[in-house]
């Protein structure tokens, strides 16, 4: 399992912080997939959970306060950093 942590340098809270989490989670997820795993597959959504079409790599995204965590594994994975 690989885990990447990203700390946002912001004083935003509430809805503004939630919007930043979603925006930067997508950016960092795509960058990590491309840079470290050489994966450019589309990310699909099923019942609110994102996944890769090829199914070769599973991931989980979690965020709390100013931290975004993204974990990757060959097996199904779930993570909550709150």
PDB file of N, CA and C in Angstrom, residues 11-78:
ATOM      1  N   UNK A  11      -6.347  29.027   5.340  1.00  0.00           N
ATOM      2  CA  UNK A  11      -7.098  29.313   6.553  1.00  0.00           C
ATOM      3  C   UNK A  11      -8.605  29.185   6.313  1.00  0.00           C
ATOM      4  N   UNK A  12      -8.977  28.635   5.164  1.00  0.00           N
ATOM      5  CA  UNK A  12     -10.391  28.454   4.831  1.00  0.00           C
ATOM      6  C   UNK A  12     -11.011  27.399   5.742  1.00  0.00           C
ATOM      7  N   UNK A  13     -12.315  27.530   5.972  1.00  0.00           N
ATOM      8  CA  UNK A  13     -13.045  26.562   6.781  1.00  0.00           C
ATOM      9  C   UNK A  13     -14.394  26.288   6.130  1.00  0.00           C
ATOM     10  N   UNK A  14     -15.108  25.342   6.677  1.00  0.00           N
ATOM     11  CA  UNK A  14     -16.463  25.048   6.222  1.00  0.00           C
ATOM     12  C   UNK A  14     -16.562  24.684   4.761  1.00  0.00           C
ATOM     13  N   UNK A  15     -17.545  25.260   4.086  1.00  0.00           N
ATOM     14  CA  UNK A  15     -17.813  24.946   2.688  1.00  0.00           C
ATOM     15  C   UNK A  15     -16.651  25.328   1.781  1.00  0.00           C
ATOM     16  N   UNK A  16     -15.984  26.437   2.069  1.00  0.00           N
ATOM     17  CA  UNK A  16     -14.835  26.845   1.249  1.00  0.00           C
ATOM     18  C   UNK A  16     -13.726  25.792   1.316  1.00  0.00           C
ATOM     19  N   UNK A  17     -13.456  25.251   2.513  1.00  0.00           N
ATOM     20  CA  UNK A  17     -12.428  24.231   2.660  1.00  0.00           C
ATOM     21  C   UNK A  17     -12.853  22.945   1.962  1.00  0.00           C
ATOM     22  N   UNK A  18     -14.120  22.579   2.062  1.00  0.00           N
ATOM     23  CA  UNK A  18     -14.619  21.371   1.399  1.00  0.00           C
ATOM     24  C   UNK A  18     -14.437  21.474  -0.114  1.00  0.00           C
ATOM     25  N   UNK A  19     -14.719  22.645  -0.673  1.00  0.00           N
ATOM     26  CA  UNK A  19     -14.520  22.848  -2.117  1.00  0.00           C
ATOM     27  C   UNK A  19     -13.050  22.706  -2.491  1.00  0.00           C
ATOM     28  N   UNK A  20     -12.162  23.240  -1.654  1.00  0.00           N
ATOM     29  CA  UNK A  20     -10.722  23.093  -1.914  1.00  0.00           C
ATOM     30  C   UNK A  20     -10.304  21.625  -1.849  1.00  0.00           C
ATOM     31  N   UNK A  21     -10.826  20.893  -0.862  1.00  0.00           N
ATOM     32  CA  UNK A  21     -10.515  19.465  -0.748  1.00  0.00           C
ATOM     33  C   UNK A  21     -10.864  18.732  -2.036  1.00  0.00           C
ATOM     34  N   UNK A  22     -12.067  18.959  -2.532  1.00  0.00           N
ATOM     35  CA  UNK A  22     -12.504  18.257  -3.746  1.00  0.00           C
ATOM     36  C   UNK A  22     -11.677  18.674  -4.955  1.00  0.00           C
ATOM     37  N   UNK A  23     -11.422  19.940  -5.100  1.00  0.00           N
ATOM     38  CA  UNK A  23     -10.641  20.431  -6.234  1.00  0.00           C
ATOM     39  C   UNK A  23      -9.227  19.856  -6.221  1.00  0.00           C
ATOM     40  N   UNK A  24      -8.541  19.989  -5.080  1.00  0.00           N
ATOM     41  CA  UNK A  24      -7.157  19.537  -5.015  1.00  0.00           C
ATOM     42  C   UNK A  24      -7.044  18.022  -4.952  1.00  0.00           C
ATOM     43  N   UNK A  25      -8.027  17.339  -4.396  1.00  0.00           N
ATOM     44  CA  UNK A  25      -8.006  15.868  -4.405  1.00  0.00           C
ATOM     45  C   UNK A  25      -7.960  15.347  -5.835  1.00  0.00           C
ATOM     46  N   UNK A  26      -8.790  15.911  -6.692  1.00  0.00           N
ATOM     47  CA  UNK A  26      -8.806  15.492  -8.099  1.00  0.00           C
ATOM     48  C   UNK A  26      -7.483  15.789  -8.784  1.00  0.00           C
ATOM     49  N   UNK A  27      -6.946  16.971  -8.539  1.00  0.00           N
ATOM     50  CA  UNK A  27      -5.672  17.365  -9.167  1.00  0.00           C
ATOM     51  C   UNK A  27      -4.546  16.442  -8.705  1.00  0.00           C
ATOM     52  N   UNK A  28      -4.432  16.242  -7.380  1.00  0.00           N
ATOM     53  CA  UNK A  28      -3.351  15.408  -6.845  1.00  0.00           C
ATOM     54  C   UNK A  28      -3.520  13.950  -7.234  1.00  0.00           C
ATOM     55  N   UNK A  29      -4.740  13.449  -7.234  1.00  0.00           N
ATOM     56  CA  UNK A  29      -4.988  12.072  -7.631  1.00  0.00           C
ATOM     57  C   UNK A  29      -4.506  11.844  -9.054  1.00  0.00           C
ATOM     58  N   UNK A  30      -4.908  12.705  -9.956  1.00  0.00           N
ATOM     59  CA  UNK A  30      -4.510  12.570 -11.360  1.00  0.00           C
ATOM     60  C   UNK A  30      -2.983  12.670 -11.509  1.00  0.00           C
ATOM     61  N   UNK A  31      -2.356  13.611 -10.789  1.00  0.00           N
ATOM     62  CA  UNK A  31      -0.903  13.803 -10.863  1.00  0.00           C
ATOM     63  C   UNK A  31      -0.155  12.585 -10.316  1.00  0.00           C
ATOM     64  N   UNK A  32      -0.609  12.036  -9.197  1.00  0.00           N
ATOM     65  CA  UNK A  32       0.032  10.855  -8.611  1.00  0.00           C
ATOM     66  C   UNK A  32      -0.130   9.653  -9.529  1.00  0.00           C
ATOM     67  N   UNK A  33      -1.342   9.439 -10.056  1.00  0.00           N
ATOM     68  CA  UNK A  33      -1.566   8.311 -10.965  1.00  0.00           C
ATOM     69  C   UNK A  33      -0.651   8.395 -12.184  1.00  0.00           C
ATOM     70  N   UNK A  34      -0.524   9.569 -12.749  1.00  0.00           N
ATOM     71  CA  UNK A  34       0.304   9.748 -13.936  1.00  0.00           C
ATOM     72  C   UNK A  34       1.795   9.651 -13.608  1.00  0.00           C
ATOM     73  N   UNK A  35       2.236  10.343 -12.581  1.00  0.00           N
ATOM     74  CA  UNK A  35       3.669  10.431 -12.271  1.00  0.00           C
ATOM     75  C   UNK A  35       4.252   9.145 -11.692  1.00  0.00           C
ATOM     76  N   UNK A  36       3.539   8.520 -10.762  1.00  0.00           N
ATOM     77  CA  UNK A  36       4.101   7.368 -10.062  1.00  0.00           C
ATOM     78  C   UNK A  36       3.653   6.024 -10.616  1.00  0.00           C
ATOM     79  N   UNK A  37       2.468   5.977 -11.230  1.00  0.00           N
ATOM     80  CA  UNK A  37       1.928   4.706 -11.705  1.00  0.00           C
ATOM     81  C   UNK A  37       1.772   4.659 -13.227  1.00  0.00           C
ATOM     82  N   UNK A  38       2.021   5.772 -13.893  1.00  0.00           N
ATOM     83  CA  UNK A  38       1.887   5.861 -15.356  1.00  0.00           C
ATOM     84  C   UNK A  38       0.487   5.430 -15.813  1.00  0.00           C
ATOM     85  N   UNK A  39      -0.519   5.823 -15.049  1.00  0.00           N
ATOM     86  CA  UNK A  39      -1.912   5.492 -15.355  1.00  0.00           C
ATOM     87  C   UNK A  39      -2.634   6.768 -15.771  1.00  0.00           C
ATOM     88  N   UNK A  40      -3.241   6.710 -16.940  1.00  0.00           N
ATOM     89  CA  UNK A  40      -4.005   7.854 -17.444  1.00  0.00           C
ATOM     90  C   UNK A  40      -5.468   7.479 -17.701  1.00  0.00           C
ATOM     91  N   UNK A  41      -5.883   6.318 -17.172  1.00  0.00           N
ATOM     92  CA  UNK A  41      -7.260   5.847 -17.345  1.00  0.00           C
ATOM     93  C   UNK A  41      -8.252   6.861 -16.788  1.00  0.00           C
ATOM     94  N   UNK A  42      -9.439   6.898 -17.356  1.00  0.00           N
ATOM     95  CA  UNK A  42     -10.464   7.783 -16.803  1.00  0.00           C
ATOM     96  C   UNK A  42     -10.894   7.328 -15.406  1.00  0.00           C
ATOM     97  N   UNK A  43     -11.269   8.279 -14.592  1.00  0.00           N
ATOM     98  CA  UNK A  43     -11.786   7.987 -13.258  1.00  0.00           C
ATOM     99  C   UNK A  43     -13.303   8.048 -13.345  1.00  0.00           C
ATOM    100  N   UNK A  44     -13.941   6.945 -12.971  1.00  0.00           N
ATOM    101  CA  UNK A  44     -15.397   6.853 -12.986  1.00  0.00           C
ATOM    102  C   UNK A  44     -15.920   6.969 -11.560  1.00  0.00           C
ATOM    103  N   UNK A  45     -17.205   7.241 -11.419  1.00  0.00           N
ATOM    104  CA  UNK A  45     -17.841   7.362 -10.113  1.00  0.00           C
ATOM    105  C   UNK A  45     -18.982   6.353 -10.029  1.00  0.00           C
ATOM    106  N   UNK A  46     -19.012   5.574  -8.929  1.00  0.00           N
ATOM    107  CA  UNK A  46     -20.095   4.637  -8.684  1.00  0.00           C
ATOM    108  C   UNK A  46     -20.562   4.827  -7.244  1.00  0.00           C
ATOM    109  N   UNK A  47     -21.801   5.258  -7.072  1.00  0.00           N
ATOM    110  CA  UNK A  47     -22.348   5.527  -5.733  1.00  0.00           C
ATOM    111  C   UNK A  47     -21.467   6.490  -4.938  1.00  0.00           C
ATOM    112  N   UNK A  48     -20.914   7.483  -5.600  1.00  0.00           N
ATOM    113  CA  UNK A  48     -20.097   8.493  -4.936  1.00  0.00           C
ATOM    114  C   UNK A  48     -18.645   8.106  -4.743  1.00  0.00           C
ATOM    115  N   UNK A  49     -18.268   6.860  -5.057  1.00  0.00           N
ATOM    116  CA  UNK A  49     -16.885   6.411  -4.887  1.00  0.00           C
ATOM    117  C   UNK A  49     -16.185   6.375  -6.244  1.00  0.00           C
ATOM    118  N   UNK A  50     -15.059   7.088  -6.345  1.00  0.00           N
ATOM    119  CA  UNK A  50     -14.314   7.069  -7.608  1.00  0.00           C
ATOM    120  C   UNK A  50     -13.522   5.768  -7.765  1.00  0.00           C
ATOM    121  N   UNK A  51     -13.353   5.337  -9.015  1.00  0.00           N
ATOM    122  CA  UNK A  51     -12.559   4.139  -9.307  1.00  0.00           C
ATOM    123  C   UNK A  51     -11.982   4.246 -10.708  1.00  0.00           C
ATOM    124  N   UNK A  52     -10.971   3.417 -10.981  1.00  0.00           N
ATOM    125  CA  UNK A  52     -10.351   3.362 -12.300  1.00  0.00           C
ATOM    126  C   UNK A  52     -11.012   2.272 -13.123  1.00  0.00           C
ATOM    127  N   UNK A  53     -11.220   2.537 -14.398  1.00  0.00           N
ATOM    128  CA  UNK A  53     -11.881   1.570 -15.267  1.00  0.00           C
ATOM    129  C   UNK A  53     -11.113   0.257 -15.385  1.00  0.00           C
ATOM    130  N   UNK A  54      -9.770   0.320 -15.449  1.00  0.00           N
ATOM    131  CA  UNK A  54      -9.001  -0.910 -15.679  1.00  0.00           C
ATOM    132  C   UNK A  54      -9.007  -1.842 -14.472  1.00  0.00           C
ATOM    133  N   UNK A  55      -9.258  -1.333 -13.264  1.00  0.00           N
ATOM    134  CA  UNK A  55      -9.349  -2.167 -12.079  1.00  0.00           C
ATOM    135  C   UNK A  55      -8.034  -2.727 -11.577  1.00  0.00           C
ATOM    136  N   UNK A  56      -6.891  -2.342 -12.172  1.00  0.00           N
ATOM    137  CA  UNK A  56      -5.595  -2.868 -11.746  1.00  0.00           C
ATOM    138  C   UNK A  56      -5.078  -2.208 -10.475  1.00  0.00           C
ATOM    139  N   UNK A  57      -5.598  -1.035 -10.141  1.00  0.00           N
ATOM    140  CA  UNK A  57      -5.155  -0.310  -8.965  1.00  0.00           C
ATOM    141  C   UNK A  57      -6.368   0.307  -8.287  1.00  0.00           C
ATOM    142  N   UNK A  58      -6.466   0.111  -6.995  1.00  0.00           N
ATOM    143  CA  UNK A  58      -7.555   0.690  -6.218  1.00  0.00           C
ATOM    144  C   UNK A  58      -7.024   1.860  -5.417  1.00  0.00           C
ATOM    145  N   UNK A  59      -7.885   2.809  -5.111  1.00  0.00           N
ATOM    146  CA  UNK A  59      -7.449   3.953  -4.327  1.00  0.00           C
ATOM    147  C   UNK A  59      -8.578   4.444  -3.441  1.00  0.00           C
ATOM    148  N   UNK A  60      -8.182   5.201  -2.425  1.00  0.00           N
ATOM    149  CA  UNK A  60      -9.126   5.807  -1.502  1.00  0.00           C
ATOM    150  C   UNK A  60      -8.638   7.205  -1.189  1.00  0.00           C
ATOM    151  N   UNK A  61      -9.560   8.150  -1.172  1.00  0.00           N
ATOM    152  CA  UNK A  61      -9.229   9.547  -0.877  1.00  0.00           C
ATOM    153  C   UNK A  61      -9.969   9.949   0.392  1.00  0.00           C
ATOM    154  N   UNK A  62      -9.258  10.592   1.306  1.00  0.00           N
ATOM    155  CA  UNK A  62      -9.866  11.080   2.532  1.00  0.00           C
ATOM    156  C   UNK A  62      -9.288  12.452   2.840  1.00  0.00           C
ATOM    157  N   UNK A  63     -10.076  13.293   3.490  1.00  0.00           N
ATOM    158  CA  UNK A  63      -9.560  14.611   3.859  1.00  0.00           C
ATOM    159  C   UNK A  63     -10.148  15.041   5.191  1.00  0.00           C
ATOM    160  N   UNK A  64      -9.358  15.804   5.912  1.00  0.00           N
ATOM    161  CA  UNK A  64      -9.773  16.334   7.206  1.00  0.00           C
ATOM    162  C   UNK A  64      -8.928  17.563   7.499  1.00  0.00           C
ATOM    163  N   UNK A  65      -9.584  18.613   7.893  1.00  0.00           N
ATOM    164  CA  UNK A  65      -8.917  19.887   8.167  1.00  0.00           C
ATOM    165  C   UNK A  65      -8.085  20.288   6.952  1.00  0.00           C
ATOM    166  N   UNK A  66      -6.778  20.437   7.084  1.00  0.00           N
ATOM    167  CA  UNK A  66      -5.945  20.875   5.952  1.00  0.00           C
ATOM    168  C   UNK A  66      -5.170  19.732   5.307  1.00  0.00           C
ATOM    169  N   UNK A  67      -5.562  18.497   5.564  1.00  0.00           N
ATOM    170  CA  UNK A  67      -4.835  17.340   5.041  1.00  0.00           C
ATOM    171  C   UNK A  67      -5.707  16.570   4.049  1.00  0.00           C
ATOM    172  N   UNK A  68      -5.078  16.174   2.945  1.00  0.00           N
ATOM    173  CA  UNK A  68      -5.693  15.254   1.986  1.00  0.00           C
ATOM    174  C   UNK A  68      -4.810  14.012   1.959  1.00  0.00           C
ATOM    175  N   UNK A  69      -5.406  12.841   2.115  1.00  0.00           N
ATOM    176  CA  UNK A  69      -4.668  11.581   2.051  1.00  0.00           C
ATOM    177  C   UNK A  69      -5.215  10.758   0.895  1.00  0.00           C
ATOM    178  N   UNK A  70      -4.311  10.178   0.122  1.00  0.00           N
ATOM    179  CA  UNK A  70      -4.700   9.312  -0.983  1.00  0.00           C
ATOM    180  C   UNK A  70      -3.889   8.029  -0.854  1.00  0.00           C
ATOM    181  N   UNK A  71      -4.583   6.896  -0.752  1.00  0.00           N
ATOM    182  CA  UNK A  71      -3.932   5.599  -0.611  1.00  0.00           C
ATOM    183  C   UNK A  71      -4.195   4.754  -1.847  1.00  0.00           C
ATOM    184  N   UNK A  72      -3.203   3.939  -2.228  1.00  0.00           N
ATOM    185  CA  UNK A  72      -3.300   3.070  -3.403  1.00  0.00           C
ATOM    186  C   UNK A  72      -2.908   1.651  -3.006  1.00  0.00           C
ATOM    187  N   UNK A  73      -3.594   0.677  -3.601  1.00  0.00           N
ATOM    188  CA  UNK A  73      -3.247  -0.716  -3.370  1.00  0.00           C
ATOM    189  C   UNK A  73      -3.834  -1.568  -4.490  1.00  0.00           C
ATOM    190  N   UNK A  74      -3.284  -2.778  -4.670  1.00  0.00           N
ATOM    191  CA  UNK A  74      -3.828  -3.703  -5.660  1.00  0.00           C
ATOM    192  C   UNK A  74      -5.177  -4.257  -5.205  1.00  0.00           C
ATOM    193  N   UNK A  75      -5.352  -4.380  -3.892  1.00  0.00           N
ATOM    194  CA  UNK A  75      -6.617  -4.874  -3.324  1.00  0.00           C
ATOM    195  C   UNK A  75      -7.548  -3.693  -3.050  1.00  0.00           C
ATOM    196  N   UNK A  76      -8.813  -4.002  -2.832  1.00  0.00           N
ATOM    197  CA  UNK A  76      -9.756  -2.937  -2.479  1.00  0.00           C
ATOM    198  C   UNK A  76      -9.302  -2.290  -1.188  1.00  0.00           C
ATOM    199  N   UNK A  77      -9.501  -0.973  -1.106  1.00  0.00           N
ATOM    200  CA  UNK A  77      -8.960  -0.217   0.003  1.00  0.00           C
ATOM    201  C   UNK A  77      -9.954   0.855   0.441  1.00  0.00           C
ATOM    202  N   UNK A  78      -9.943   1.158   1.708  1.00  0.00           N
ATOM    203  CA  UNK A  78     -10.748   2.240   2.242  1.00  0.00           C
ATOM    204  C   UNK A  78      -9.972   2.914   3.365  1.00  0.00           C
TER     205      UNK A  78
END
